[in-house]
Structure formats: C-alpha cells, structure tokens
C-alpha cells in the first residue's frame, strides 16, 4: 500500500497528493501533523529514504532555528525533535512497500509509484 505523509497546508505536499490521485492507485493519506509518527516509524522511514535524520529536517522552520540550530545532536535526538515538533519533518514523504521518497520536487513521487 502506498502511503503519503501529507500536510494539506503545504503546496508541494498538495502537488504530491495530486500526483498520487492522478496515478489511479490506491493510497493512504497520513496527515502527519495530526497523526504524528512514532520515533520508530520515523526511523523506519529514514532508513527507507536512505538518508541521515538531519536530511529530513526543515531547517528554515523557526522551531529549528530557535531550539536546535548549531547544537550537536545525535541521530536519535534529531528524530525525537521531529516527533515532538512534526512541522520539522520535510514533506511530502511517499512510502511504497520497501521504498520511500521525499516529494521535493513533487515529480520525484513518480519514481516509486
């Protein structure tokens, strides 16, 4: 099952959702600001993305700048920060079985559906 971690207020996330809708495939929408992923779930997604946790952080968010920027954080601390402040999670993220991709640009989503 395809899953999109979606923020309806984000233009790129809405564009990614449209790509999935246009594909005609079944998928699940996770509004991750309401249904916050657990640390394990986020860790699993990061592994599927094959990136470091810091690469999934929206570093221009004021929460990051005010509380975390220029600090030495472990990968686990970064994941905890994203779970505690889900606005920090880059979006959209699409997971399809054992593959995942960040939809920036949204056209990247086509690579895994």
PDB file of N, CA, C and O in Angstrom, residues 19-92:
ATOM      1  N   UNK A  19      -0.459  14.064  -7.672  1.00  0.00           N
ATOM      2  CA  UNK A  19       0.235  13.058  -8.493  1.00  0.00           C
ATOM      3  C   UNK A  19      -0.271  11.662  -8.126  1.00  0.00           C
ATOM      4  O   UNK A  19      -0.541  10.840  -9.015  1.00  0.00           O
ATOM      5  N   UNK A  20      -0.429  11.394  -6.847  1.00  0.00           N
ATOM      6  CA  UNK A  20      -0.947  10.089  -6.424  1.00  0.00           C
ATOM      7  C   UNK A  20      -2.387   9.899  -6.884  1.00  0.00           C
ATOM      8  O   UNK A  20      -2.751   8.819  -7.364  1.00  0.00           O
ATOM      9  N   UNK A  21      -3.205  10.927  -6.727  1.00  0.00           N
ATOM     10  CA  UNK A  21      -4.602  10.823  -7.170  1.00  0.00           C
ATOM     11  C   UNK A  21      -4.671  10.563  -8.670  1.00  0.00           C
ATOM     12  O   UNK A  21      -5.458   9.735  -9.131  1.00  0.00           O
ATOM     13  N   UNK A  22      -3.846  11.242  -9.448  1.00  0.00           N
ATOM     14  CA  UNK A  22      -3.834  11.072 -10.903  1.00  0.00           C
ATOM     15  C   UNK A  22      -3.321   9.701 -11.324  1.00  0.00           C
ATOM     16  O   UNK A  22      -3.627   9.234 -12.426  1.00  0.00           O
ATOM     17  N   UNK A  23      -2.543   9.037 -10.446  1.00  0.00           N
ATOM     18  CA  UNK A  23      -1.979   7.726 -10.788  1.00  0.00           C
ATOM     19  C   UNK A  23      -3.057   6.645 -10.828  1.00  0.00           C
ATOM     20  O   UNK A  23      -2.866   5.602 -11.443  1.00  0.00           O
ATOM     21  N   UNK A  24      -4.179   6.885 -10.143  1.00  0.00           N
ATOM     22  CA  UNK A  24      -5.242   5.893 -10.098  1.00  0.00           C
ATOM     23  C   UNK A  24      -4.964   4.747  -9.138  1.00  0.00           C
ATOM     24  O   UNK A  24      -5.772   3.825  -9.018  1.00  0.00           O
ATOM     25  N   UNK A  25      -3.849   4.796  -8.440  1.00  0.00           N
ATOM     26  CA  UNK A  25      -3.506   3.727  -7.497  1.00  0.00           C
ATOM     27  C   UNK A  25      -4.101   4.024  -6.127  1.00  0.00           C
ATOM     28  O   UNK A  25      -4.350   5.173  -5.778  1.00  0.00           O
ATOM     29  N   UNK A  26      -4.325   2.943  -5.377  1.00  0.00           N
ATOM     30  CA  UNK A  26      -4.814   3.099  -4.016  1.00  0.00           C
ATOM     31  C   UNK A  26      -3.681   3.608  -3.135  1.00  0.00           C
ATOM     32  O   UNK A  26      -2.531   3.171  -3.273  1.00  0.00           O
ATOM     33  N   UNK A  27      -4.012   4.514  -2.237  1.00  0.00           N
ATOM     34  CA  UNK A  27      -3.008   5.002  -1.307  1.00  0.00           C
ATOM     35  C   UNK A  27      -3.694   5.500  -0.044  1.00  0.00           C
ATOM     36  O   UNK A  27      -4.895   5.742  -0.023  1.00  0.00           O
ATOM     37  N   UNK A  28      -2.886   5.631   0.982  1.00  0.00           N
ATOM     38  CA  UNK A  28      -3.361   6.103   2.280  1.00  0.00           C
ATOM     39  C   UNK A  28      -2.737   7.473   2.545  1.00  0.00           C
ATOM     40  O   UNK A  28      -1.556   7.687   2.279  1.00  0.00           O
ATOM     41  N   UNK A  29      -3.543   8.381   3.079  1.00  0.00           N
ATOM     42  CA  UNK A  29      -3.049   9.703   3.445  1.00  0.00           C
ATOM     43  C   UNK A  29      -2.833   9.740   4.954  1.00  0.00           C
ATOM     44  O   UNK A  29      -3.731   9.411   5.721  1.00  0.00           O
ATOM     45  N   UNK A  30      -1.633  10.130   5.354  1.00  0.00           N
ATOM     46  CA  UNK A  30      -1.334  10.324   6.764  1.00  0.00           C
ATOM     47  C   UNK A  30      -1.073  11.821   6.954  1.00  0.00           C
ATOM     48  O   UNK A  30      -0.077  12.343   6.458  1.00  0.00           O
ATOM     49  N   UNK A  31      -1.997  12.485   7.627  1.00  0.00           N
ATOM     50  CA  UNK A  31      -1.798  13.898   7.954  1.00  0.00           C
ATOM     51  C   UNK A  31      -0.906  13.927   9.185  1.00  0.00           C
ATOM     52  O   UNK A  31      -1.384  13.916  10.316  1.00  0.00           O
ATOM     53  N   UNK A  32       0.392  13.969   8.940  1.00  0.00           N
ATOM     54  CA  UNK A  32       1.362  13.699   9.993  1.00  0.00           C
ATOM     55  C   UNK A  32       1.408  14.767  11.087  1.00  0.00           C
ATOM     56  O   UNK A  32       1.971  14.533  12.150  1.00  0.00           O
ATOM     57  N   UNK A  33       0.800  15.928  10.859  1.00  0.00           N
ATOM     58  CA  UNK A  33       0.722  16.908  11.941  1.00  0.00           C
ATOM     59  C   UNK A  33      -0.344  16.505  12.956  1.00  0.00           C
ATOM     60  O   UNK A  33      -0.284  16.893  14.121  1.00  0.00           O
ATOM     61  N   UNK A  34      -1.338  15.722  12.499  1.00  0.00           N
ATOM     62  CA  UNK A  34      -2.389  15.209  13.379  1.00  0.00           C
ATOM     63  C   UNK A  34      -2.078  13.799  13.865  1.00  0.00           C
ATOM     64  O   UNK A  34      -2.336  13.455  15.020  1.00  0.00           O
ATOM     65  N   UNK A  35      -1.563  12.972  12.966  1.00  0.00           N
ATOM     66  CA  UNK A  35      -1.196  11.588  13.277  1.00  0.00           C
ATOM     67  C   UNK A  35       0.323  11.514  13.305  1.00  0.00           C
ATOM     68  O   UNK A  35       0.950  11.014  12.370  1.00  0.00           O
ATOM     69  N   UNK A  36       0.902  12.024  14.358  1.00  0.00           N
ATOM     70  CA  UNK A  36       2.357  12.153  14.441  1.00  0.00           C
ATOM     71  C   UNK A  36       3.006  10.772  14.452  1.00  0.00           C
ATOM     72  O   UNK A  36       2.620   9.912  15.254  1.00  0.00           O
ATOM     73  N   UNK A  37       3.984  10.558  13.571  1.00  0.00           N
ATOM     74  CA  UNK A  37       4.653   9.249  13.573  1.00  0.00           C
ATOM     75  C   UNK A  37       5.427   9.040  14.873  1.00  0.00           C
ATOM     76  O   UNK A  37       5.901   9.993  15.484  1.00  0.00           O
ATOM     77  N   UNK A  38       5.541   7.786  15.254  1.00  0.00           N
ATOM     78  CA  UNK A  38       6.352   7.449  16.425  1.00  0.00           C
ATOM     79  C   UNK A  38       7.827   7.562  16.036  1.00  0.00           C
ATOM     80  O   UNK A  38       8.170   7.644  14.853  1.00  0.00           O
ATOM     81  N   UNK A  39       8.679   7.535  17.044  1.00  0.00           N
ATOM     82  CA  UNK A  39      10.116   7.569  16.755  1.00  0.00           C
ATOM     83  C   UNK A  39      10.521   6.359  15.922  1.00  0.00           C
ATOM     84  O   UNK A  39      11.328   6.485  14.997  1.00  0.00           O
ATOM     85  N   UNK A  40       9.959   5.203  16.220  1.00  0.00           N
ATOM     86  CA  UNK A  40      10.290   4.007  15.439  1.00  0.00           C
ATOM     87  C   UNK A  40       9.817   4.148  13.997  1.00  0.00           C
ATOM     88  O   UNK A  40      10.542   3.835  13.060  1.00  0.00           O
ATOM     89  N   UNK A  41       8.587   4.618  13.830  1.00  0.00           N
ATOM     90  CA  UNK A  41       8.053   4.788  12.477  1.00  0.00           C
ATOM     91  C   UNK A  41       8.908   5.776  11.688  1.00  0.00           C
ATOM     92  O   UNK A  41       9.253   5.523  10.528  1.00  0.00           O
ATOM     93  N   UNK A  42       9.277   6.895  12.313  1.00  0.00           N
ATOM     94  CA  UNK A  42      10.098   7.875  11.618  1.00  0.00           C
ATOM     95  C   UNK A  42      11.484   7.312  11.314  1.00  0.00           C
ATOM     96  O   UNK A  42      12.020   7.524  10.225  1.00  0.00           O
ATOM     97  N   UNK A  43      12.038   6.545  12.238  1.00  0.00           N
ATOM     98  CA  UNK A  43      13.337   5.892  11.998  1.00  0.00           C
ATOM     99  C   UNK A  43      13.252   4.942  10.821  1.00  0.00           C
ATOM    100  O   UNK A  43      14.163   4.900   9.977  1.00  0.00           O
ATOM    101  N   UNK A  44      12.167   4.167  10.749  1.00  0.00           N
ATOM    102  CA  UNK A  44      11.982   3.240   9.630  1.00  0.00           C
ATOM    103  C   UNK A  44      11.876   3.988   8.299  1.00  0.00           C
ATOM    104  O   UNK A  44      12.437   3.556   7.283  1.00  0.00           O
ATOM    105  N   UNK A  45      11.160   5.100   8.302  1.00  0.00           N
ATOM    106  CA  UNK A  45      11.028   5.906   7.081  1.00  0.00           C
ATOM    107  C   UNK A  45      12.391   6.442   6.656  1.00  0.00           C
ATOM    108  O   UNK A  45      12.753   6.386   5.478  1.00  0.00           O
ATOM    109  N   UNK A  46      13.165   6.920   7.615  1.00  0.00           N
ATOM    110  CA  UNK A  46      14.501   7.451   7.310  1.00  0.00           C
ATOM    111  C   UNK A  46      15.383   6.366   6.709  1.00  0.00           C
ATOM    112  O   UNK A  46      16.128   6.610   5.761  1.00  0.00           O
ATOM    113  N   UNK A  47      15.280   5.147   7.233  1.00  0.00           N
ATOM    114  CA  UNK A  47      16.048   4.028   6.660  1.00  0.00           C
ATOM    115  C   UNK A  47      15.618   3.757   5.224  1.00  0.00           C
ATOM    116  O   UNK A  47      16.448   3.519   4.344  1.00  0.00           O
ATOM    117  N   UNK A  48      14.301   3.771   4.970  1.00  0.00           N
ATOM    118  CA  UNK A  48      13.813   3.552   3.605  1.00  0.00           C
ATOM    119  C   UNK A  48      14.269   4.668   2.665  1.00  0.00           C
ATOM    120  O   UNK A  48      14.537   4.420   1.488  1.00  0.00           O
ATOM    121  N   UNK A  49      14.348   5.882   3.178  1.00  0.00           N
ATOM    122  CA  UNK A  49      14.807   7.009   2.368  1.00  0.00           C
ATOM    123  C   UNK A  49      16.311   6.936   2.113  1.00  0.00           C
ATOM    124  O   UNK A  49      16.823   7.581   1.199  1.00  0.00           O
ATOM    125  N   UNK A  50      17.004   6.168   2.951  1.00  0.00           N
ATOM    126  CA  UNK A  50      18.457   6.025   2.852  1.00  0.00           C
ATOM    127  C   UNK A  50      19.159   7.374   3.030  1.00  0.00           C
ATOM    128  O   UNK A  50      20.033   7.748   2.242  1.00  0.00           O
ATOM    129  N   UNK A  51      18.722   8.104   4.065  1.00  0.00           N
ATOM    130  CA  UNK A  51      19.307   9.398   4.387  1.00  0.00           C
ATOM    131  C   UNK A  51      19.616   9.446   5.876  1.00  0.00           C
ATOM    132  O   UNK A  51      19.211   8.563   6.638  1.00  0.00           O
ATOM    133  N   UNK A  52      20.318  10.478   6.285  1.00  0.00           N
ATOM    134  CA  UNK A  52      20.537  10.733   7.704  1.00  0.00           C
ATOM    135  C   UNK A  52      19.350  11.526   8.237  1.00  0.00           C
ATOM    136  O   UNK A  52      18.746  12.318   7.496  1.00  0.00           O
ATOM    137  N   UNK A  53      19.016  11.364   9.507  1.00  0.00           N
ATOM    138  CA  UNK A  53      17.872  12.096  10.052  1.00  0.00           C
ATOM    139  C   UNK A  53      17.924  13.605   9.803  1.00  0.00           C
ATOM    140  O   UNK A  53      16.909  14.218   9.495  1.00  0.00           O
ATOM    141  N   UNK A  54      19.092  14.200   9.891  1.00  0.00           N
ATOM    142  CA  UNK A  54      19.210  15.640   9.693  1.00  0.00           C
ATOM    143  C   UNK A  54      18.742  16.061   8.294  1.00  0.00           C
ATOM    144  O   UNK A  54      18.272  17.182   8.095  1.00  0.00           O
ATOM    145  N   UNK A  55      18.836  15.137   7.336  1.00  0.00           N
ATOM    146  CA  UNK A  55      18.438  15.445   5.960  1.00  0.00           C
ATOM    147  C   UNK A  55      16.930  15.514   5.783  1.00  0.00           C
ATOM    148  O   UNK A  55      16.449  15.942   4.736  1.00  0.00           O
ATOM    149  N   UNK A  56      16.174  15.112   6.790  1.00  0.00           N
ATOM    150  CA  UNK A  56      14.713  15.159   6.736  1.00  0.00           C
ATOM    151  C   UNK A  56      14.163  16.361   7.504  1.00  0.00           C
ATOM    152  O   UNK A  56      12.973  16.600   7.529  1.00  0.00           O
ATOM    153  N   UNK A  57      15.064  17.143   8.090  1.00  0.00           N
ATOM    154  CA  UNK A  57      14.653  18.291   8.897  1.00  0.00           C
ATOM    155  C   UNK A  57      14.474  19.528   8.021  1.00  0.00           C
ATOM    156  O   UNK A  57      15.319  19.839   7.175  1.00  0.00           O
ATOM    157  N   UNK A  58      13.377  20.238   8.259  1.00  0.00           N
ATOM    158  CA  UNK A  58      13.133  21.538   7.632  1.00  0.00           C
ATOM    159  C   UNK A  58      13.879  22.581   8.463  1.00  0.00           C
ATOM    160  O   UNK A  58      13.377  23.077   9.454  1.00  0.00           O
ATOM    161  N   UNK A  59      15.094  22.896   8.018  1.00  0.00           N
ATOM    162  CA  UNK A  59      15.989  23.734   8.812  1.00  0.00           C
ATOM    163  C   UNK A  59      15.617  25.211   8.807  1.00  0.00           C
ATOM    164  O   UNK A  59      16.163  25.980   9.600  1.00  0.00           O
ATOM    165  N   UNK A  60      14.694  25.616   7.947  1.00  0.00           N
ATOM    166  CA  UNK A  60      14.273  27.017   7.942  1.00  0.00           C
ATOM    167  C   UNK A  60      13.106  27.293   8.887  1.00  0.00           C
ATOM    168  O   UNK A  60      12.690  28.446   9.023  1.00  0.00           O
ATOM    169  N   UNK A  61      12.570  26.255   9.498  1.00  0.00           N
ATOM    170  CA  UNK A  61      11.480  26.441  10.458  1.00  0.00           C
ATOM    171  C   UNK A  61      12.022  27.156  11.702  1.00  0.00           C
ATOM    172  O   UNK A  61      13.114  26.849  12.178  1.00  0.00           O
ATOM    173  N   UNK A  62      11.242  28.078  12.233  1.00  0.00           N
ATOM    174  CA  UNK A  62      11.684  28.839  13.413  1.00  0.00           C
ATOM    175  C   UNK A  62      11.941  27.919  14.608  1.00  0.00           C
ATOM    176  O   UNK A  62      12.848  28.183  15.401  1.00  0.00           O
ATOM    177  N   UNK A  63      11.157  26.831  14.713  1.00  0.00           N
ATOM    178  CA  UNK A  63      11.380  25.881  15.816  1.00  0.00           C
ATOM    179  C   UNK A  63      12.818  25.355  15.770  1.00  0.00           C
ATOM    180  O   UNK A  63      13.484  25.243  16.797  1.00  0.00           O
ATOM    181  N   UNK A  64      13.294  25.034  14.569  1.00  0.00           N
ATOM    182  CA  UNK A  64      14.656  24.514  14.423  1.00  0.00           C
ATOM    183  C   UNK A  64      15.671  25.607  14.749  1.00  0.00           C
ATOM    184  O   UNK A  64      16.599  25.396  15.535  1.00  0.00           O
ATOM    185  N   UNK A  65      15.481  26.764  14.148  1.00  0.00           N
ATOM    186  CA  UNK A  65      16.433  27.860  14.348  1.00  0.00           C
ATOM    187  C   UNK A  65      16.522  28.267  15.812  1.00  0.00           C
ATOM    188  O   UNK A  65      17.611  28.539  16.322  1.00  0.00           O
ATOM    189  N   UNK A  66      15.386  28.305  16.485  1.00  0.00           N
ATOM    190  CA  UNK A  66      15.353  28.775  17.872  1.00  0.00           C
ATOM    191  C   UNK A  66      15.831  27.741  18.883  1.00  0.00           C
ATOM    192  O   UNK A  66      16.336  28.107  19.951  1.00  0.00           O
ATOM    193  N   UNK A  67      15.669  26.463  18.586  1.00  0.00           N
ATOM    194  CA  UNK A  67      15.925  25.440  19.596  1.00  0.00           C
ATOM    195  C   UNK A  67      17.041  24.449  19.284  1.00  0.00           C
ATOM    196  O   UNK A  67      17.564  23.821  20.209  1.00  0.00           O
ATOM    197  N   UNK A  68      17.379  24.282  18.011  1.00  0.00           N
ATOM    198  CA  UNK A  68      18.285  23.182  17.663  1.00  0.00           C
ATOM    199  C   UNK A  68      19.493  23.580  16.823  1.00  0.00           C
ATOM    200  O   UNK A  68      20.512  22.904  16.861  1.00  0.00           O
ATOM    201  N   UNK A  69      19.369  24.643  16.059  1.00  0.00           N
ATOM    202  CA  UNK A  69      20.446  25.039  15.143  1.00  0.00           C
ATOM    203  C   UNK A  69      21.747  25.239  15.930  1.00  0.00           C
ATOM    204  O   UNK A  69      21.750  25.771  17.030  1.00  0.00           O
ATOM    205  N   UNK A  70      22.835  24.782  15.317  1.00  0.00           N
ATOM    206  CA  UNK A  70      24.186  24.909  15.884  1.00  0.00           C
ATOM    207  C   UNK A  70      24.404  24.079  17.139  1.00  0.00           C
ATOM    208  O   UNK A  70      25.371  24.303  17.868  1.00  0.00           O
ATOM    209  N   UNK A  71      23.521  23.120  17.402  1.00  0.00           N
ATOM    210  CA  UNK A  71      23.737  22.206  18.523  1.00  0.00           C
ATOM    211  C   UNK A  71      24.235  20.877  17.976  1.00  0.00           C
ATOM    212  O   UNK A  71      23.880  20.478  16.871  1.00  0.00           O
ATOM    213  N   UNK A  72      25.037  20.199  18.763  1.00  0.00           N
ATOM    214  CA  UNK A  72      25.499  18.860  18.415  1.00  0.00           C
ATOM    215  C   UNK A  72      24.428  17.869  18.853  1.00  0.00           C
ATOM    216  O   UNK A  72      24.242  17.644  20.049  1.00  0.00           O
ATOM    217  N   UNK A  73      23.707  17.306  17.896  1.00  0.00           N
ATOM    218  CA  UNK A  73      22.624  16.376  18.211  1.00  0.00           C
ATOM    219  C   UNK A  73      22.921  15.011  17.618  1.00  0.00           C
ATOM    220  O   UNK A  73      23.418  14.903  16.498  1.00  0.00           O
ATOM    221  N   UNK A  74      22.576  13.970  18.362  1.00  0.00           N
ATOM    222  CA  UNK A  74      22.694  12.618  17.827  1.00  0.00           C
ATOM    223  C   UNK A  74      21.526  12.384  16.859  1.00  0.00           C
ATOM    224  O   UNK A  74      20.543  13.135  16.847  1.00  0.00           O
ATOM    225  N   UNK A  75      21.628  11.331  16.069  1.00  0.00           N
ATOM    226  CA  UNK A  75      20.526  10.975  15.172  1.00  0.00           C
ATOM    227  C   UNK A  75      19.234  10.763  15.957  1.00  0.00           C
ATOM    228  O   UNK A  75      18.173  11.217  15.538  1.00  0.00           O
ATOM    229  N   UNK A  76      19.340  10.079  17.106  1.00  0.00           N
ATOM    230  CA  UNK A  76      18.139   9.843  17.921  1.00  0.00           C
ATOM    231  C   UNK A  76      17.544  11.138  18.448  1.00  0.00           C
ATOM    232  O   UNK A  76      16.324  11.287  18.512  1.00  0.00           O
ATOM    233  N   UNK A  77      18.381  12.086  18.820  1.00  0.00           N
ATOM    234  CA  UNK A  77      17.881  13.379  19.305  1.00  0.00           C
ATOM    235  C   UNK A  77      17.180  14.155  18.191  1.00  0.00           C
ATOM    236  O   UNK A  77      16.173  14.823  18.420  1.00  0.00           O
ATOM    237  N   UNK A  78      17.694  14.040  16.982  1.00  0.00           N
ATOM    238  CA  UNK A  78      17.067  14.703  15.835  1.00  0.00           C
ATOM    239  C   UNK A  78      15.697  14.080  15.558  1.00  0.00           C
ATOM    240  O   UNK A  78      14.721  14.787  15.327  1.00  0.00           O
ATOM    241  N   UNK A  79      15.630  12.762  15.604  1.00  0.00           N
ATOM    242  CA  UNK A  79      14.348  12.073  15.397  1.00  0.00           C
ATOM    243  C   UNK A  79      13.359  12.468  16.487  1.00  0.00           C
ATOM    244  O   UNK A  79      12.203  12.770  16.199  1.00  0.00           O
ATOM    245  N   UNK A  80      13.816  12.519  17.725  1.00  0.00           N
ATOM    246  CA  UNK A  80      12.947  12.940  18.828  1.00  0.00           C
ATOM    247  C   UNK A  80      12.443  14.362  18.596  1.00  0.00           C
ATOM    248  O   UNK A  80      11.263  14.654  18.810  1.00  0.00           O
ATOM    249  N   UNK A  81      13.310  15.245  18.140  1.00  0.00           N
ATOM    250  CA  UNK A  81      12.910  16.632  17.870  1.00  0.00           C
ATOM    251  C   UNK A  81      11.821  16.681  16.808  1.00  0.00           C
ATOM    252  O   UNK A  81      10.860  17.456  16.928  1.00  0.00           O
ATOM    253  N   UNK A  82      11.941  15.841  15.768  1.00  0.00           N
ATOM    254  CA  UNK A  82      10.925  15.826  14.713  1.00  0.00           C
ATOM    255  C   UNK A  82       9.597  15.276  15.212  1.00  0.00           C
ATOM    256  O   UNK A  82       8.532  15.763  14.815  1.00  0.00           O
ATOM    257  N   UNK A  83       9.643  14.270  16.074  1.00  0.00           N
ATOM    258  CA  UNK A  83       8.410  13.707  16.629  1.00  0.00           C
ATOM    259  C   UNK A  83       7.737  14.724  17.565  1.00  0.00           C
ATOM    260  O   UNK A  83       6.524  14.897  17.538  1.00  0.00           O
ATOM    261  N   UNK A  84       8.543  15.420  18.347  1.00  0.00           N
ATOM    262  CA  UNK A  84       7.985  16.421  19.263  1.00  0.00           C
ATOM    263  C   UNK A  84       7.500  17.668  18.523  1.00  0.00           C
ATOM    264  O   UNK A  84       6.625  18.376  19.012  1.00  0.00           O
ATOM    265  N   UNK A  85       8.083  17.927  17.348  1.00  0.00           N
ATOM    266  CA  UNK A  85       7.754  19.109  16.542  1.00  0.00           C
ATOM    267  C   UNK A  85       7.584  18.672  15.089  1.00  0.00           C
ATOM    268  O   UNK A  85       8.465  18.900  14.257  1.00  0.00           O
ATOM    269  N   UNK A  86       6.473  18.024  14.749  1.00  0.00           N
ATOM    270  CA  UNK A  86       6.336  17.431  13.415  1.00  0.00           C
ATOM    271  C   UNK A  86       6.413  18.437  12.261  1.00  0.00           C
ATOM    272  O   UNK A  86       6.643  18.034  11.126  1.00  0.00           O
ATOM    273  N   UNK A  87       6.274  19.733  12.551  1.00  0.00           N
ATOM    274  CA  UNK A  87       6.460  20.732  11.496  1.00  0.00           C
ATOM    275  C   UNK A  87       7.876  20.681  10.931  1.00  0.00           C
ATOM    276  O   UNK A  87       8.129  21.170   9.836  1.00  0.00           O
ATOM    277  N   UNK A  88       8.790  20.085  11.681  1.00  0.00           N
ATOM    278  CA  UNK A  88      10.184  19.996  11.237  1.00  0.00           C
ATOM    279  C   UNK A  88      10.398  18.921  10.170  1.00  0.00           C
ATOM    280  O   UNK A  88      11.436  18.894   9.525  1.00  0.00           O
ATOM    281  N   UNK A  89       9.418  18.043   9.985  1.00  0.00           N
ATOM    282  CA  UNK A  89       9.573  16.931   9.041  1.00  0.00           C
ATOM    283  C   UNK A  89       9.346  17.435   7.618  1.00  0.00           C
ATOM    284  O   UNK A  89       8.318  18.037   7.309  1.00  0.00           O
ATOM    285  N   UNK A  90      10.328  17.180   6.756  1.00  0.00           N
ATOM    286  CA  UNK A  90      10.203  17.542   5.343  1.00  0.00           C
ATOM    287  C   UNK A  90       9.021  16.811   4.735  1.00  0.00           C
ATOM    288  O   UNK A  90       8.701  15.702   5.137  1.00  0.00           O
ATOM    289  N   UNK A  91       8.392  17.426   3.763  1.00  0.00           N
ATOM    290  CA  UNK A  91       7.179  16.861   3.179  1.00  0.00           C
ATOM    291  C   UNK A  91       7.093  17.158   1.712  1.00  0.00           C
ATOM    292  O   UNK A  91       7.740  18.111   1.258  1.00  0.00           O
ATOM    293  N   UNK A  92       6.283  16.392   1.019  1.00  0.00           N
ATOM    294  CA  UNK A  92       5.632  15.159   1.436  1.00  0.00           C
ATOM    295  C   UNK A  92       6.609  13.982   1.367  1.00  0.00           C
ATOM    296  O   UNK A  92       7.594  14.020   0.635  1.00  0.00           O
TER     297      UNK A  92
END
